Amino acid sequence: DQQVKQNSPSLSVQEGRISILNCDYTNSMFDYFLWYKKYPAEGPTFLISISSIKDKNEDGRFTVFLNKSAKHLSLHIVPSQPGDSAVYFCAAIRGGSEKLVFGKGTKLTVNP
Amino acid sequence: DTGVSQDPRHKITKRGQNVTFRCDPISEHNRLYWYRQTLGQGPEFLTYFQNEAQLEKSRLLSDRFSAERPKGSFSTLEIQRTEQGDSAMYLCASSRRGAGNEQFFGPGTRLTVL
């Protein structure tokens, strides 16, 4: 039972263009969402998060959008850089729990 | 501010052997987590400590697995009688109470059971 779904295993974009990574969730009890970036042989690195009371959070080149009615969030990276090439994980957590529930990840490749 | 550290980074063992991993969280982080990640999957929650108390355990944590955090600082994860299905990346994370839900991960220990 996959509660957090990242349906695109991979995404390829050109340097300077926008990267859009998508994530869907099924558990309406989730109230906080996070994106992590992972390079090979390293642990996941926290990127950006959003609370369910918001619909947008921005940090530099990274923006996360949340559509609660659709149970959908997306991460926008503008402009994309070759160093952004990594696996991106969407994660969710519900109030009162400490357990992060992760999707399977999307491998982003940014071509120079 | 040093990050989360884990030791060893790699472990190869034979089926049936016991293994122990160590995690040192970010200093002053009172919450510590263990996750497991297998190929093609996202990390899966195993267990969580607040200080020295183990407050949440996943059904994934069979009776062959035990985790401790005796003094509320570093933590160990032991797997007894390892099986080939235990081969995975074991990730440790920590966080600070009142600092939101962000968990900060270490580099992981890759376990291979032959």
Coordinates of N, CA and C in Angstrom, one line a residue:
Chain A
D1 N 0.8 -1.2 0.0 CA 0.0 0.0 0.0 C 0.9 1.2 0.0
Q2 N 1.1 1.8 -1.2 CA 2.0 3.0 -1.3 C 1.2 4.2 -1.0
Q3 N 1.4 4.8 0.1 CA 0.7 6.0 0.5 C 1.2 7.3 -0.2
V4 N 2.5 7.3 -0.6 CA 3.1 8.4 -1.3 C 3.6 7.8 -2.6
K5 N 3.2 8.5 -3.7 CA 3.5 7.9 -5.0 C 4.2 9.0 -5.9
Q6 N 5.3 8.5 -6.4 CA 6.0 9.3 -7.4 C 6.0 8.5 -8.7
N7 N 5.1 8.8 -9.6 CA 4.8 8.0 -10.7 C 5.8 8.1 -11.9
S8 N 6.7 9.1 -11.8 CA 7.7 9.2 -12.9 C 9.1 8.7 -12.3
P9 N 9.6 7.6 -12.7 CA 10.9 7.1 -12.2 C 12.0 8.0 -12.6
S10 N 11.9 8.7 -13.8 CA 13.0 9.5 -14.2 C 12.4 10.7 -15.0
L11 N 13.3 11.8 -15.1 CA 13.0 13.0 -15.8 C 14.3 13.6 -16.3
S12 N 14.2 14.1 -17.5 CA 15.4 14.7 -18.1 C 15.1 16.1 -18.6
V13 N 15.9 17.1 -18.3 CA 15.6 18.4 -18.7 C 16.9 19.1 -19.1
Q14 N 16.8 20.2 -19.9 CA 17.9 20.9 -20.3 C 18.3 22.0 -19.2
E15 N 19.6 22.2 -19.1 CA 20.1 23.2 -18.2 C 19.4 24.5 -18.5
G16 N 19.0 25.2 -17.4 CA 18.3 26.5 -17.6 C 16.8 26.5 -17.7
R17 N 16.3 25.2 -18.0 CA 14.8 25.1 -18.1 C 14.2 24.7 -16.7
I18 N 12.9 24.6 -16.7 CA 12.2 24.3 -15.4 C 12.1 22.7 -15.3
S19 N 12.4 22.3 -14.1 CA 12.2 20.9 -13.7 C 10.9 20.8 -12.8
I20 N 10.0 19.9 -13.2 CA 8.8 19.8 -12.3 C 8.7 18.3 -11.9
L21 N 8.8 18.1 -10.6 CA 8.7 16.7 -10.1 C 7.4 16.6 -9.3
N22 N 6.7 15.5 -9.6 CA 5.3 15.4 -9.0 C 5.2 14.3 -8.0
C23 N 4.3 14.4 -7.1 CA 4.1 13.5 -6.0 C 2.6 13.5 -5.6
D24 N 2.0 12.3 -5.5 CA 0.6 12.1 -5.0 C 0.6 11.4 -3.7
Y25 N -0.4 11.6 -2.9 CA -0.5 10.9 -1.7 C -2.0 10.5 -1.5
T26 N -2.2 9.4 -0.7 CA -3.5 8.9 -0.5 C -4.0 9.1 0.9
N27 N -3.2 9.3 1.9 CA -3.6 9.5 3.3 C -3.9 10.9 3.6
S28 N -5.2 11.2 3.9 CA -5.6 12.6 4.1 C -5.2 13.1 5.5
M29 N -4.6 12.2 6.3 CA -4.1 12.6 7.6 C -2.7 13.2 7.5
F30 N -2.0 13.1 6.4 CA -0.7 13.7 6.2 C -0.9 15.3 6.3
D31 N -0.1 15.9 7.1 CA -0.2 17.4 7.2 C 1.1 18.1 7.0
Y32 N 2.1 17.4 6.6 CA 3.4 18.1 6.4 C 4.1 17.3 5.3
F33 N 4.8 18.0 4.4 CA 5.4 17.3 3.2 C 6.8 17.9 3.0
L34 N 7.6 17.0 2.6 CA 9.1 17.3 2.5 C 9.6 16.8 1.2
W35 N 10.6 17.5 0.6 CA 11.3 16.9 -0.5 C 12.8 16.8 -0.1
Y36 N 13.4 15.6 -0.5 CA 14.8 15.3 -0.2 C 15.4 15.0 -1.5
K37 N 16.7 15.4 -1.6 CA 17.5 15.1 -2.7 C 18.6 14.1 -2.3
K38 N 18.9 13.1 -3.2 CA 19.9 12.1 -2.8 C 20.8 11.9 -4.0
Y39 N 22.1 12.0 -3.6 CA 23.2 11.7 -4.6 C 23.6 10.2 -4.3
P40 N 24.2 9.6 -5.3 CA 24.7 8.2 -5.0 C 25.6 8.1 -3.9
A41 N 25.5 7.1 -3.1 CA 26.4 6.8 -2.0 C 26.3 7.8 -0.8
E42 N 25.3 8.7 -0.8 CA 25.1 9.6 0.2 C 23.7 9.4 0.8
G43 N 23.4 9.9 2.0 CA 22.1 9.9 2.5 C 21.2 11.0 1.9
P44 N 19.9 10.9 2.1 CA 19.0 12.0 1.6 C 19.3 13.3 2.2
T45 N 19.3 14.4 1.5 CA 19.5 15.7 2.0 C 18.2 16.5 1.9
F46 N 17.8 17.1 3.0 CA 16.6 17.9 3.1 C 16.7 19.1 2.1
L47 N 15.6 19.3 1.4 CA 15.6 20.4 0.4 C 14.6 21.5 0.8
I48 N 13.3 21.1 0.9 CA 12.3 22.1 1.2 C 11.1 21.4 1.7
S49 N 10.2 22.1 2.4 CA 9.0 21.5 3.0 C 7.8 22.4 2.9
I50 N 6.7 21.8 3.2 CA 5.5 22.7 3.2 C 4.4 22.1 4.2
S51 N 3.8 22.9 4.9 CA 2.7 22.5 5.8 C 1.4 22.5 5.0
S52 N 0.5 21.7 5.5 CA -0.8 21.6 4.8 C -1.6 22.8 4.9
I53 N -1.3 23.8 5.7 CA -2.0 25.0 5.8 C -1.6 26.0 4.7
K54 N -0.6 25.7 4.0 CA -0.1 26.5 2.9 C -0.3 25.8 1.6
D55 N -0.2 26.6 0.5 CA -0.3 26.0 -0.8 C 1.0 26.2 -1.6
K56 N 1.9 27.0 -1.0 CA 3.2 27.3 -1.8 C 4.2 27.6 -0.8
N57 N 5.4 27.1 -1.0 CA 6.6 27.5 -0.3 C 7.8 27.6 -1.2
E58 N 8.5 28.7 -1.1 CA 9.6 29.0 -2.0 C 10.9 29.2 -1.3
D59 N 12.0 28.7 -1.9 CA 13.3 28.8 -1.3 C 14.3 28.9 -2.4
G60 N 14.7 30.1 -2.8 CA 15.6 30.2 -3.9 C 15.0 29.7 -5.2
R61 N 15.8 28.8 -5.8 CA 15.3 28.2 -7.1 C 14.3 27.1 -6.9
F62 N 13.9 26.8 -5.7 CA 13.0 25.7 -5.4 C 11.7 26.2 -4.9
T63 N 10.6 25.7 -5.5 CA 9.3 26.0 -5.0 C 8.5 24.7 -4.9
V64 N 7.8 24.6 -3.8 CA 6.9 23.4 -3.7 C 5.4 23.9 -3.6
F65 N 4.6 23.3 -4.4 CA 3.2 23.6 -4.5 C 2.4 22.4 -3.9
L66 N 1.3 22.8 -3.1 CA 0.5 21.7 -2.5 C -1.0 22.0 -2.9
N67 N -1.6 20.9 -3.5 CA -3.0 21.0 -3.8 C -3.7 19.9 -3.0
K68 N -4.2 20.3 -1.8 CA -4.8 19.4 -0.9 C -6.0 18.6 -1.4
S69 N -6.8 19.3 -2.2 CA -8.0 18.7 -2.7 C -7.7 17.6 -3.7
A70 N -6.6 17.7 -4.4 CA -6.1 16.7 -5.3 C -5.2 15.7 -4.7
K71 N -4.8 16.0 -3.4 CA -3.7 15.2 -2.8 C -2.5 15.1 -3.7
H72 N -2.0 16.3 -4.1 CA -0.9 16.3 -5.0 C 0.0 17.5 -4.6
L73 N 1.3 17.2 -4.7 CA 2.3 18.2 -4.6 C 3.3 18.1 -5.7
S74 N 4.0 19.3 -5.9 CA 5.0 19.3 -7.0 C 6.2 20.2 -6.5
L75 N 7.3 19.8 -7.0 CA 8.5 20.6 -6.8 C 9.0 21.2 -8.1
H76 N 9.2 22.5 -8.1 CA 9.6 23.2 -9.3 C 11.1 23.7 -9.0
I77 N 11.9 23.4 -10.0 CA 13.3 23.9 -9.9 C 13.6 24.8 -11.1
V78 N 13.8 26.1 -10.8 CA 14.0 27.1 -11.9 C 15.2 28.0 -11.5
P79 N 16.2 28.2 -12.4 CA 16.5 27.3 -13.5 C 17.2 26.1 -13.1
S80 N 17.0 25.0 -13.8 CA 17.7 23.8 -13.5 C 19.2 23.9 -13.8
Q81 N 20.0 23.2 -13.0 CA 21.5 23.2 -13.2 C 21.9 21.8 -13.2
P82 N 23.1 21.5 -13.9 CA 23.6 20.1 -13.9 C 23.8 19.5 -12.5
G83 N 24.2 20.4 -11.5 CA 24.3 19.9 -10.2 C 23.1 19.4 -9.5
D84 N 21.9 19.8 -10.1 CA 20.6 19.3 -9.5 C 20.4 17.8 -9.9
S85 N 21.2 17.3 -10.7 CA 21.0 15.9 -11.1 C 21.1 15.0 -9.9
A86 N 20.1 14.3 -9.6 CA 20.0 13.5 -8.3 C 18.7 12.7 -8.3
V87 N 18.5 11.9 -7.3 CA 17.2 11.3 -7.1 C 16.4 12.2 -6.1
Y88 N 15.2 12.5 -6.4 CA 14.4 13.4 -5.5 C 13.3 12.5 -4.9
F89 N 13.2 12.6 -3.6 CA 12.2 11.8 -2.8 C 11.2 12.8 -2.2
C90 N 9.9 12.5 -2.4 CA 8.8 13.2 -1.7 C 8.5 12.4 -0.5
A91 N 8.3 13.1 0.6 CA 7.9 12.4 1.9 C 6.8 13.1 2.6
A92 N 6.1 12.4 3.4 CA 4.9 13.0 4.1 C 4.9 12.5 5.5
I93 N 4.3 13.3 6.4 CA 4.2 12.9 7.8 C 2.8 13.4 8.3
R94 N 2.3 12.7 9.2 CA 1.0 13.1 9.8 C 1.2 13.6 11.2
G95 N 0.4 14.5 11.7 CA 0.5 15.1 13.0 C 0.5 14.0 14.1
G96 N 1.4 14.2 15.0 CA 1.5 13.2 16.1 C 2.4 12.0 15.9
S97 N 2.9 11.9 14.6 CA 3.8 10.8 14.3 C 5.2 11.4 14.0
E98 N 6.2 10.6 14.1 CA 7.5 11.0 13.7 C 8.0 10.2 12.5
K99 N 7.1 9.5 11.9 CA 7.4 8.6 10.8 C 7.3 9.3 9.5
L100 N 8.4 9.4 8.8 CA 8.3 10.0 7.4 C 7.9 8.8 6.5
V101 N 7.0 9.1 5.6 CA 6.6 8.1 4.6 C 7.1 8.6 3.2
F102 N 7.9 7.8 2.6 CA 8.6 8.3 1.3 C 8.0 7.7 0.1
G103 N 8.1 8.4 -1.0 CA 7.8 7.8 -2.3 C 9.0 7.1 -2.8
K104 N 8.9 6.5 -4.0 CA 10.0 5.7 -4.6 C 11.1 6.5 -5.2
G105 N 10.8 7.8 -5.4 CA 11.8 8.7 -5.9 C 11.7 8.9 -7.4
T106 N 12.2 10.1 -7.9 CA 12.3 10.4 -9.3 C 13.8 10.8 -9.6
K107 N 14.4 10.1 -10.6 CA 15.8 10.5 -10.9 C 15.7 11.6 -11.9
L108 N 16.3 12.8 -11.5 CA 16.4 13.9 -12.4 C 17.7 14.0 -13.0
T109 N 17.8 14.2 -14.3 CA 19.0 14.4 -15.0 C 18.9 15.8 -15.7
V110 N 19.8 16.7 -15.4 CA 19.9 18.0 -16.1 C 21.0 18.0 -17.0
N111 N 20.7 18.1 -18.3 CA 21.8 18.0 -19.3 C 22.3 19.4 -19.6
P112 N 23.7 19.5 -19.7 CA 24.3 20.8 -20.0 C 23.9 21.3 -21.4
Chain B
D1 N 29.2 22.7 12.8 CA 28.0 21.8 13.0 C 28.2 20.5 12.2
T2 N 28.7 19.4 12.8 CA 28.9 18.2 12.0 C 27.5 17.5 11.8
G3 N 27.4 16.8 10.7 CA 26.2 16.1 10.4 C 26.1 14.8 11.1
V4 N 25.1 14.1 10.7 CA 24.9 12.7 11.3 C 26.0 11.8 10.7
S5 N 26.6 11.0 11.5 CA 27.6 10.1 11.1 C 27.2 8.7 11.4
Q6 N 27.6 7.8 10.5 CA 27.2 6.3 10.6 C 28.5 5.5 10.4
D7 N 28.6 4.4 11.1 CA 29.7 3.5 11.0 C 29.3 2.1 11.2
P8 N 29.7 1.1 10.4 CA 30.6 1.4 9.2 C 29.8 1.9 8.0
R9 N 30.4 2.3 7.0 CA 29.7 2.7 5.8 C 29.3 1.5 4.9
H10 N 30.1 0.4 5.0 CA 29.8 -0.8 4.3 C 30.0 -2.0 5.2
K11 N 29.2 -3.0 5.1 CA 29.4 -4.2 5.8 C 28.9 -5.4 5.0
I12 N 29.9 -6.3 4.8 CA 29.5 -7.6 4.1 C 29.6 -8.7 5.1
T13 N 28.6 -9.5 5.2 CA 28.5 -10.6 6.2 C 27.9 -11.8 5.6
K14 N 28.1 -12.9 6.3 CA 27.5 -14.2 5.8 C 26.2 -14.4 6.5
R15 N 25.3 -15.0 5.8 CA 24.0 -15.3 6.4 C 24.1 -16.0 7.7
G16 N 23.4 -15.6 8.7 CA 23.4 -16.2 10.0 C 24.3 -15.4 11.0
Q17 N 25.1 -14.5 10.5 CA 25.9 -13.8 11.4 C 25.2 -12.6 12.0
N18 N 25.7 -12.0 13.1 CA 25.1 -10.8 13.7 C 25.9 -9.6 13.3
V19 N 25.2 -8.5 13.1 CA 25.9 -7.3 12.7 C 25.4 -6.1 13.6
T20 N 26.2 -5.1 13.8 CA 25.8 -4.0 14.6 C 26.3 -2.7 13.9
F21 N 25.4 -1.8 13.8 CA 25.7 -0.5 13.2 C 25.6 0.6 14.2
R22 N 26.4 1.7 14.0 CA 26.3 2.8 15.0 C 25.9 4.1 14.3
C23 N 25.2 4.9 15.0 CA 24.8 6.2 14.4 C 25.1 7.3 15.5
D24 N 25.8 8.4 15.1 CA 26.0 9.5 15.9 C 25.2 10.7 15.4
P25 N 24.1 11.1 16.1 CA 23.3 12.2 15.5 C 24.0 13.6 15.6
I26 N 23.3 14.6 15.0 CA 23.8 15.9 15.2 C 23.7 16.3 16.7
S27 N 24.7 16.9 17.2 CA 24.7 17.2 18.7 C 23.5 18.1 19.0
E28 N 22.9 17.8 20.2 CA 21.8 18.5 20.7 C 20.5 18.1 20.0
H29 N 20.5 17.1 19.0 CA 19.3 16.6 18.5 C 18.8 15.5 19.4
N30 N 17.6 15.7 19.9 CA 17.1 14.7 20.9 C 16.3 13.6 20.2
R31 N 16.0 13.7 18.9 CA 15.3 12.7 18.2 C 16.2 12.0 17.2
L32 N 16.0 10.6 17.2 CA 16.9 9.8 16.3 C 16.0 8.8 15.7
Y33 N 16.3 8.5 14.4 CA 15.4 7.6 13.6 C 16.3 6.6 12.8
W34 N 15.8 5.4 12.6 CA 16.4 4.5 11.7 C 15.4 4.2 10.6
Y35 N 16.0 4.2 9.4 CA 15.2 3.8 8.2 C 16.0 2.7 7.4
R36 N 15.3 2.0 6.6 CA 16.0 1.1 5.7 C 15.5 1.4 4.2
Q37 N 16.5 1.3 3.3 CA 16.2 1.6 1.9 C 16.7 0.4 1.1
T38 N 15.9 -0.1 0.3 CA 16.2 -1.2 -0.7 C 16.2 -0.6 -2.1
L39 N 16.8 -1.3 -3.0 CA 17.0 -0.8 -4.4 C 15.6 -0.5 -5.0
G40 N 15.5 0.7 -5.5 CA 14.3 1.2 -6.2 C 13.2 1.7 -5.3
Q41 N 13.5 1.7 -4.0 CA 12.5 2.1 -3.1 C 12.9 3.4 -2.3
G42 N 12.0 4.1 -1.7 CA 12.3 5.1 -0.8 C 12.7 4.5 0.5
P43 N 13.2 5.4 1.4 CA 13.5 4.9 2.8 C 12.2 4.5 3.5
E44 N 12.3 3.4 4.3 CA 11.2 2.9 5.1 C 11.5 3.0 6.5
F45 N 10.6 3.6 7.3 CA 10.8 3.8 8.7 C 10.9 2.5 9.5
L46 N 11.9 2.5 10.4 CA 12.1 1.3 11.3 C 11.7 1.6 12.7
T47 N 12.4 2.7 13.3 CA 12.1 3.0 14.6 C 12.5 4.4 14.9
Y48 N 12.1 4.9 16.1 CA 12.4 6.3 16.5 C 12.6 6.4 18.0
F49 N 13.6 7.2 18.4 CA 13.9 7.5 19.8 C 13.7 9.0 20.1
Q50 N 13.2 9.2 21.2 CA 13.3 10.6 21.8 C 14.1 10.5 23.0
N51 N 15.3 11.1 23.0 CA 16.3 10.9 24.0 C 16.6 9.4 24.1
E52 N 16.5 8.7 25.2 CA 16.9 7.3 25.3 C 15.7 6.4 25.1
A53 N 14.5 7.0 25.0 CA 13.3 6.2 24.9 C 12.9 5.8 23.5
Q54 N 12.7 4.6 23.3 CA 12.2 4.1 21.9 C 10.7 4.2 21.9
L55 N 10.2 5.1 21.1 CA 8.8 5.5 21.2 C 7.9 4.9 20.1
E56 N 8.6 4.5 19.0 CA 7.8 4.0 17.8 C 8.6 3.0 17.1
K57 N 8.0 1.9 16.8 CA 8.6 0.8 16.0 C 7.7 0.3 14.9
S58 N 8.4 0.1 13.7 CA 7.6 -0.4 12.6 C 7.5 -1.9 12.7
R59 N 6.4 -2.4 12.0 CA 6.3 -3.8 11.8 C 7.4 -4.5 11.1
L60 N 8.2 -3.6 10.3 CA 9.4 -4.1 9.6 C 10.4 -4.6 10.6
L61 N 10.4 -4.1 11.8 CA 11.4 -4.4 12.8 C 11.1 -5.7 13.5
S62 N 11.6 -6.8 12.8 CA 11.3 -8.1 13.4 C 12.0 -8.3 14.7
D63 N 11.8 -9.5 15.3 CA 12.5 -9.7 16.6 C 14.0 -10.0 16.4
R64 N 14.4 -10.1 15.2 CA 15.9 -10.2 15.0 C 16.6 -8.8 15.0
F65 N 15.8 -7.8 15.0 CA 16.3 -6.4 15.0 C 16.2 -5.8 16.4
S66 N 17.2 -5.1 16.9 CA 17.1 -4.4 18.1 C 17.9 -3.1 18.0
A67 N 17.3 -2.0 18.5 CA 17.9 -0.7 18.5 C 18.0 -0.2 19.9
E68 N 19.1 0.5 20.2 CA 19.2 1.1 21.5 C 19.8 2.5 21.4
R69 N 19.5 3.3 22.4 CA 20.1 4.6 22.5 C 20.3 4.9 24.0
P70 N 21.3 4.2 24.5 CA 21.4 4.1 26.0 C 21.5 5.4 26.7
K71 N 22.2 6.4 26.2 CA 22.5 7.6 27.0 C 21.8 8.8 26.2
G72 N 21.0 8.5 25.3 CA 20.3 9.6 24.6 C 21.2 10.3 23.6
S73 N 22.4 9.7 23.3 CA 23.2 10.3 22.3 C 23.3 9.4 21.1
F74 N 24.4 8.6 21.0 CA 24.5 7.7 19.8 C 23.5 6.6 19.9
S75 N 23.3 5.9 18.8 CA 22.4 4.7 18.8 C 23.1 3.6 18.1
T76 N 22.7 2.4 18.4 CA 23.1 1.2 17.7 C 21.9 0.4 17.2
L77 N 22.1 -0.2 16.0 CA 21.1 -1.1 15.4 C 21.7 -2.4 15.2
E78 N 21.2 -3.5 15.9 CA 21.8 -4.8 15.7 C 20.8 -5.7 15.0
I79 N 21.3 -6.5 14.1 CA 20.5 -7.5 13.4 C 21.2 -8.8 13.7
Q80 N 20.4 -9.7 14.3 CA 20.8 -11.1 14.6 C 20.4 -12.0 13.5
R81 N 21.3 -13.1 13.4 CA 21.0 -14.1 12.4 C 20.6 -13.6 11.0
T82 N 21.5 -12.8 10.5 CA 21.1 -12.1 9.2 C 20.7 -13.0 8.1
E83 N 19.8 -12.5 7.3 CA 19.2 -13.2 6.1 C 19.5 -12.3 4.9
Q84 N 19.5 -13.0 3.7 CA 19.8 -12.3 2.5 C 18.8 -11.1 2.3
G85 N 17.6 -11.3 2.7 CA 16.6 -10.2 2.6 C 16.9 -9.0 3.5
D86 N 17.9 -9.1 4.4 CA 18.3 -7.9 5.2 C 19.2 -7.0 4.4
S87 N 19.7 -7.4 3.3 CA 20.6 -6.6 2.5 C 19.9 -5.3 2.1
A88 N 20.5 -4.2 2.4 CA 19.8 -2.9 2.2 C 20.8 -1.8 2.7
M89 N 20.4 -0.5 2.5 CA 21.0 0.6 3.1 C 20.3 1.0 4.3
Y90 N 21.0 1.0 5.4 CA 20.4 1.4 6.7 C 20.8 2.9 7.0
L91 N 19.7 3.7 7.1 CA 19.9 5.1 7.3 C 19.5 5.6 8.6
C92 N 20.3 6.5 9.2 CA 20.0 7.1 10.5 C 19.7 8.6 10.2
A93 N 18.8 9.1 11.0 CA 18.5 10.5 10.9 C 18.2 11.1 12.3
S94 N 18.4 12.4 12.4 CA 18.1 13.0 13.7 C 17.4 14.4 13.5
S95 N 16.7 14.8 14.5 CA 16.0 16.1 14.4 C 16.0 16.7 15.8
R96 N 15.6 18.0 15.9 CA 15.6 18.7 17.2 C 14.1 19.0 17.5
R97 N 13.7 18.8 18.7 CA 12.3 19.1 19.1 C 12.1 20.6 18.9
G98 N 10.9 20.8 18.3 CA 10.5 22.2 18.0 C 11.1 22.8 16.8
A99 N 11.8 22.0 16.0 CA 12.4 22.6 14.8 C 11.7 22.1 13.6
G100 N 10.4 21.8 13.7 CA 9.7 21.3 12.5 C 9.8 19.9 12.3
N101 N 9.4 19.4 11.2 CA 9.5 17.9 10.9 C 10.7 17.5 10.1
E102 N 11.6 18.4 9.9 CA 12.7 18.1 9.0 C 13.7 17.1 9.8
Q103 N 14.0 16.0 9.1 CA 14.9 15.0 9.7 C 16.2 15.1 8.8
F104 N 17.3 15.0 9.4 CA 18.6 15.1 8.7 C 19.3 13.8 8.8
F105 N 19.6 13.3 7.6 CA 20.1 11.9 7.4 C 21.6 11.9 7.4
G106 N 22.1 10.7 7.8 CA 23.5 10.4 7.7 C 23.7 9.7 6.3
P107 N 25.0 9.3 6.1 CA 25.3 8.7 4.8 C 24.9 7.3 4.6
G108 N 24.5 6.6 5.7 CA 24.0 5.3 5.6 C 25.1 4.2 5.8
T109 N 24.6 3.0 6.1 CA 25.5 1.8 6.2 C 24.9 0.8 5.2
R110 N 25.7 0.4 4.2 CA 25.2 -0.5 3.2 C 25.6 -1.9 3.7
L111 N 24.5 -2.7 3.9 CA 24.7 -4.1 4.3 C 24.5 -5.1 3.2
T112 N 25.5 -6.0 3.0 CA 25.3 -7.0 2.0 C 25.4 -8.4 2.8
V113 N 24.4 -9.2 2.7 CA 24.4 -10.5 3.3 C 24.5 -11.6 2.2
L114 N 25.6 -12.3 2.3 CA 25.9 -13.3 1.3 C 25.3 -14.7 1.6

